[in-house]
Structures are given as structure tokens and as C-alpha cells.
């Protein structure tokens, strides 16, 4: 028996502990958000027209708003600092803040990201965040690392949670798991036994749609492409080795039917 019924029920909802990292839920502390865009506030232009046969006054109002890309104004210096000093808990918090900023004005006002807003995050910004995590963790942390692990589990989020260490094995006679409590039960140090892909955290309290959209963002399509190439090379290698072995066998152990 691999798991208990209680685990099976919690798995069906794909949700982490309520104290898990608040990426898609309102944070417990105020956010210190930097303005992600430079905005020219709407300007009303009034045009008046007075018909010749009446004294009525008609006014038309036009609005114009100009917004620049978040990537042109967003700074990653604080994230880089936390990661370089191995302060992974603060780096995780800064990553959450950056995603809120990048997701747009609605996410900033709300204080958390809807899964449907992930599509608005620029590819370059997500790649920058991911590359910083990988650079300062010997390629052990990062979204692309998590994407590779999720692919290996064939998209099974329960197996993914166990693999990256977001669930812990309970000390029971039968094998069962429970979700870790945030933040005390998560690993904030880079050790040999730290699960690969453990950070950054993404809350799955309301389901896995947010995490799924982040990991399947076009910014990480290269992960899929690389795995396909690796699989092709492996398959070709196996085919060549099989062919070579067969030829070698035929040469060395050539059947002799003269008897």
C-alpha cells in the first residue's frame, strides 16, 4: 500500500498547506512594490459641436494611455544580492514580489497573481529570474529545473511535490505523505541533501493552475526542446549500439553450419 486514503483525498485537490508560500494568496505582510511601468495618465480631450438648429452642446471625450514594458524599469539587484549571499528565504520572497510586479497593475493592487495573468509576464524577465536562481545554486534551484522535474513525472503534480520536497514522508507503518508547513518546514539552505527544484516556492493552495502556467510559460520552452533532443540522441545511441553489437556478434560468432 503506497499511500493512505487521507493522502489520496488531499492529492485530488492538489493543494499545499495553508501556510505555504503566498504567491497566489494575499500576503501576511505589506508589499513593497516598485512601479513596474512608466505611465502617462489618461488625458481627456474635449471636442464641442453645436448644431445650427439648436442650442445643445455635445462633448466628446478621448483617453490616451502609454505604458512601457516592465522589463525596462525592473531591477533584479535585490534578488541577485539575496541569492549571492545564500539568503534563499529572502530571495524566495523577492521572487514572489517580482512576479506580482511583472503580472501587471491588477496583480499589484490585489497583492497576488492569478494564473491567467502569468501570460502577461515577459519571457525575458522570467528567464532572468530563473538564470539567477540556477547561477547561485549550482543549477539546483529555478523554474526551469522544476519544469524538467515535472516533465519527468509526466505532469503528475503529486509526484512532483514529493520529488521537490514540498511534501514530507510521515513516520508511519504505511507510506504516506503530508504537505510541509510554511516557512519552518521548508529547506532554506543549499546542502547535498536539499531536494532538487525545492526553490522557488509557488503556492498551490487553490490548485495547481498557477504553478502549471508558470512552468509552461514560453520562457521555458527550451527545456522541452532540450529534452526532446536528449531523447533523440539517446534513442539514436541505443539504436547504433544495438546495430554495432549485432554486427560484432555476426562477425565474431558467425554461425557454422558445416557440421
Coordinates of C-alpha atoms in Angstrom, one line a residue:
X1 CA 0.0 0.0 0.0
X2 CA 1.6 3.2 -1.1
X3 CA -0.5 5.9 0.4
X4 CA -3.4 6.3 2.8
X5 CA -6.9 7.4 1.8
X6 CA -6.3 10.8 3.5
X7 CA -3.3 11.5 1.3
X8 CA -5.4 10.4 -1.8
X9 CA -8.1 13.0 -0.8
X10 CA -5.6 15.8 -0.4
X11 CA -3.8 14.9 -3.6
X12 CA -7.1 15.2 -5.6
X13 CA -7.2 18.9 -4.6
X14 CA -3.5 19.4 -5.4
X15 CA -3.2 21.9 -2.6
X16 CA -0.3 22.7 -0.3
X17 CA -0.6 23.6 3.4
X18 CA -2.5 26.8 4.1
X19 CA 0.7 28.2 5.5
X20 CA 2.5 27.5 2.3
X21 CA 4.3 30.3 0.4
X22 CA 1.8 33.0 -0.5
X23 CA 2.3 33.6 -4.2
X24 CA -1.3 33.4 -5.3
X25 CA -2.8 34.3 -1.9
X26 CA -2.8 37.7 -0.1
X27 CA 0.5 38.0 1.7
X28 CA 0.5 38.4 5.5
X29 CA 2.8 41.5 5.4
X30 CA 2.6 44.6 3.3
X31 CA 4.3 44.5 -0.1
X32 CA 6.9 47.0 -1.0
X33 CA 6.3 47.2 -4.7
X34 CA 8.3 49.3 -7.2
X35 CA 6.3 50.8 -10.0
X36 CA 6.7 48.3 -12.9
X37 CA 5.8 50.8 -15.6
X38 CA 6.1 54.4 -16.6
X39 CA 2.5 55.6 -17.2
X40 CA 1.2 58.7 -18.8
X41 CA -2.1 59.3 -17.1
X42 CA -5.2 59.5 -19.3
X43 CA -5.7 62.8 -20.9
X44 CA -9.2 63.9 -21.7
X45 CA -9.7 65.8 -24.9
X46 CA -13.0 67.6 -25.3
X47 CA -14.5 68.4 -28.7
X48 CA -17.5 70.6 -28.9
X49 CA -20.2 70.7 -31.6
X50 CA -23.2 72.9 -31.6
X51 CA -25.9 72.1 -34.2
X52 CA -27.2 75.0 -36.2
X53 CA -30.8 74.4 -35.3
X54 CA -30.4 74.0 -31.6
X55 CA -28.5 75.3 -28.6
X56 CA -27.5 71.8 -27.3
X57 CA -23.9 71.2 -26.5
X58 CA -22.3 67.8 -27.3
X59 CA -18.9 66.9 -25.8
X60 CA -16.7 64.0 -26.9
X61 CA -14.1 62.7 -24.5
X62 CA -11.0 60.7 -25.7
X63 CA -8.4 59.0 -23.5
X64 CA -4.9 58.0 -24.2
X65 CA -2.5 56.0 -22.1
X66 CA 1.0 55.0 -22.8
X67 CA 2.8 52.2 -20.8
X68 CA 6.3 50.9 -21.1
X69 CA 7.4 47.3 -20.6
X70 CA 8.1 46.2 -17.0
X71 CA 11.5 44.8 -18.0
X72 CA 12.7 48.3 -18.9
X73 CA 12.3 49.6 -15.3
X74 CA 12.5 46.5 -13.1
X75 CA 15.7 45.9 -11.1
X76 CA 16.9 42.4 -10.1
X77 CA 19.7 43.7 -7.9
X78 CA 18.0 42.7 -4.6
X79 CA 17.3 39.2 -5.9
X80 CA 20.8 38.9 -7.1
X81 CA 22.1 40.1 -3.6
X82 CA 20.0 37.6 -1.7
X83 CA 21.0 34.7 -3.9
X84 CA 24.7 35.6 -3.9
X85 CA 24.7 35.7 -0.1
X86 CA 22.7 32.4 0.1
X87 CA 19.8 34.1 1.8
X88 CA 17.3 31.8 -0.1
X89 CA 14.3 32.6 2.1
X90 CA 14.6 36.3 1.3
X91 CA 15.3 35.5 -2.3
X92 CA 12.1 33.5 -2.5
X93 CA 10.2 36.4 -1.0
X94 CA 11.7 38.8 -3.5
X95 CA 10.9 36.4 -6.4
X96 CA 7.3 36.4 -5.3
X97 CA 7.3 40.3 -5.3
X98 CA 8.8 40.4 -8.7
X99 CA 6.2 38.2 -10.2
X100 CA 3.5 40.3 -8.7
X101 CA 5.0 43.4 -10.3
X102 CA 5.5 41.7 -13.6
X103 CA 2.0 40.3 -13.8
X104 CA 0.6 43.8 -14.1
X105 CA -1.3 46.6 -12.3
X106 CA -4.2 44.4 -11.2
X107 CA -2.0 41.9 -9.6
X108 CA -0.1 44.7 -7.8
X109 CA -3.3 46.2 -6.4
X110 CA -4.6 42.7 -5.4
X111 CA -1.3 41.6 -3.9
X112 CA -1.1 38.2 -5.6
X113 CA -1.1 36.7 -9.0
X114 CA -4.0 35.0 -10.8
X115 CA -2.9 32.1 -13.0
X116 CA -4.5 33.8 -16.0
X117 CA -2.1 36.8 -15.5
X118 CA 1.1 34.7 -16.0
X119 CA 0.8 35.0 -19.7
X120 CA 1.4 38.8 -19.4
X121 CA 4.9 38.3 -17.7
X122 CA 7.6 38.9 -20.4
X123 CA 9.7 35.9 -21.3
X124 CA 13.0 37.7 -20.8
X125 CA 12.1 38.6 -17.2
X126 CA 11.2 35.1 -16.3
X127 CA 14.4 33.8 -17.9
X128 CA 16.4 36.4 -15.9
X129 CA 14.8 35.3 -12.6
X130 CA 15.4 31.6 -13.5
X131 CA 19.0 32.1 -14.5
X132 CA 19.8 33.9 -11.3
X133 CA 18.4 31.1 -9.2
X134 CA 20.3 28.5 -11.3
X135 CA 23.6 30.5 -11.2
X136 CA 23.6 30.8 -7.4
X137 CA 22.5 27.3 -6.6
X138 CA 24.7 25.2 -8.9
X139 CA 21.7 24.6 -11.1
X140 CA 19.8 23.0 -8.2
X141 CA 17.0 25.7 -7.9
X142 CA 15.0 27.5 -10.6
X143 CA 11.8 27.3 -12.6
X144 CA 13.5 25.5 -15.5
X145 CA 14.8 22.9 -13.0
X146 CA 11.2 22.4 -11.7
X147 CA 9.9 22.2 -15.3
X148 CA 12.3 19.4 -16.1
X149 CA 11.3 17.5 -12.9
X150 CA 7.6 18.0 -13.8
X151 CA 8.2 16.6 -17.2
X152 CA 9.9 13.5 -15.7
X153 CA 6.8 12.9 -13.6
X154 CA 4.6 13.2 -16.8
X155 CA 2.8 16.2 -15.3
X156 CA 1.8 14.4 -12.1
X157 CA 1.9 17.2 -9.5
X158 CA 1.7 14.8 -6.5
X159 CA 4.8 13.0 -7.6
X160 CA 6.3 16.5 -8.4
X161 CA 5.6 17.7 -4.8
X162 CA 7.2 14.7 -3.3
X163 CA 10.2 14.9 -5.7
X164 CA 11.0 18.6 -4.9
X165 CA 10.4 18.1 -1.2
X166 CA 7.2 20.1 -0.8
X167 CA 5.7 17.1 0.8
X168 CA 7.3 15.1 3.7
X169 CA 7.1 11.4 4.4
X170 CA 5.4 10.6 7.7
X171 CA 6.8 8.2 10.2
X172 CA 4.0 5.7 9.9
X173 CA 3.8 1.9 9.2
X174 CA 2.4 2.6 5.8
X175 CA 3.9 5.0 3.3
X176 CA 2.1 8.3 3.4
X177 CA 3.0 12.0 2.9
X178 CA 1.8 15.3 4.2
X179 CA 2.4 18.9 3.0
X180 CA 5.1 20.9 4.7
X181 CA 4.2 23.9 6.8
X182 CA 5.4 27.3 5.6
X183 CA 8.0 28.5 6.4
X184 CA 9.5 26.4 9.1
X185 CA 9.4 23.0 7.4
X186 CA 10.9 24.2 4.1
X187 CA 14.6 24.0 3.3
X188 CA 16.3 27.4 3.1
X189 CA 19.9 26.1 2.8
X190 CA 21.8 24.6 -0.1
X191 CA 23.1 21.2 1.0
X192 CA 23.8 17.9 -0.6
X193 CA 20.5 16.5 0.6
X194 CA 18.5 19.6 -0.4
X195 CA 15.9 18.4 -2.9
X196 CA 16.5 19.5 -6.4
X197 CA 14.0 22.1 -7.5
X198 CA 12.9 22.8 -4.0
X199 CA 13.0 26.6 -4.6
X200 CA 11.5 29.0 -5.5
X201 CA 8.1 28.1 -4.0
X202 CA 4.8 28.5 -5.6
X203 CA 1.6 28.2 -3.6
X204 CA -0.8 25.5 -4.8
X205 CA -3.4 26.2 -2.1
X206 CA -6.0 27.0 -4.7
X207 CA -4.9 24.3 -7.1
X208 CA -2.0 23.8 -9.5
X209 CA -3.1 26.2 -12.3
X210 CA -0.7 29.0 -11.2
X211 CA 2.3 26.7 -10.9
X212 CA 1.4 24.9 -14.2
X213 CA 1.1 28.2 -16.0
X214 CA 4.5 29.4 -14.7
X215 CA 6.3 26.2 -15.6
X216 CA 4.6 26.0 -19.0
X217 CA 5.4 29.7 -19.8
X218 CA 7.0 30.1 -23.3
X219 CA 10.1 31.3 -21.4
X220 CA 10.8 27.7 -20.6
X221 CA 10.0 26.1 -23.9
X222 CA 13.8 25.5 -24.3
X223 CA 13.5 22.9 -21.5
X224 CA 11.1 20.8 -23.6
X225 CA 13.3 21.3 -26.7
X226 CA 16.4 20.1 -24.9
X227 CA 14.7 17.1 -23.5
X228 CA 13.5 16.1 -27.0
X229 CA 17.0 16.5 -28.4
X230 CA 18.4 14.4 -25.5
X231 CA 15.8 11.7 -26.0
X232 CA 16.6 11.7 -29.7
X233 CA 20.3 11.4 -29.1
X234 CA 19.7 8.6 -26.6
X235 CA 17.4 6.7 -28.9
X236 CA 19.9 7.1 -31.8
X237 CA 22.8 5.9 -29.5
X238 CA 20.8 2.9 -28.4
X239 CA 20.0 2.0 -32.0
X240 CA 23.6 2.4 -33.1
X241 CA 24.9 0.4 -30.2
X242 CA 22.3 -2.3 -30.9
X243 CA 23.3 -2.4 -34.6
X244 CA 27.0 -2.4 -33.7
X245 CA 26.6 -5.2 -31.2
X246 CA 24.6 -7.2 -33.8
X247 CA 27.3 -6.7 -36.4
X248 CA 30.0 -7.6 -33.9
X249 CA 28.2 -10.7 -32.9
X250 CA 27.7 -11.7 -36.5
X251 CA 31.4 -11.2 -37.2
X252 CA 32.8 -13.0 -34.1
X253 CA 30.1 -15.6 -33.7
X254 CA 29.4 -16.3 -37.3
X255 CA 27.2 -19.5 -37.5
X256 CA 28.9 -22.5 -38.8
X257 CA 26.5 -24.9 -40.4
X258 CA 29.2 -27.2 -41.9
X259 CA 28.7 -29.8 -39.2

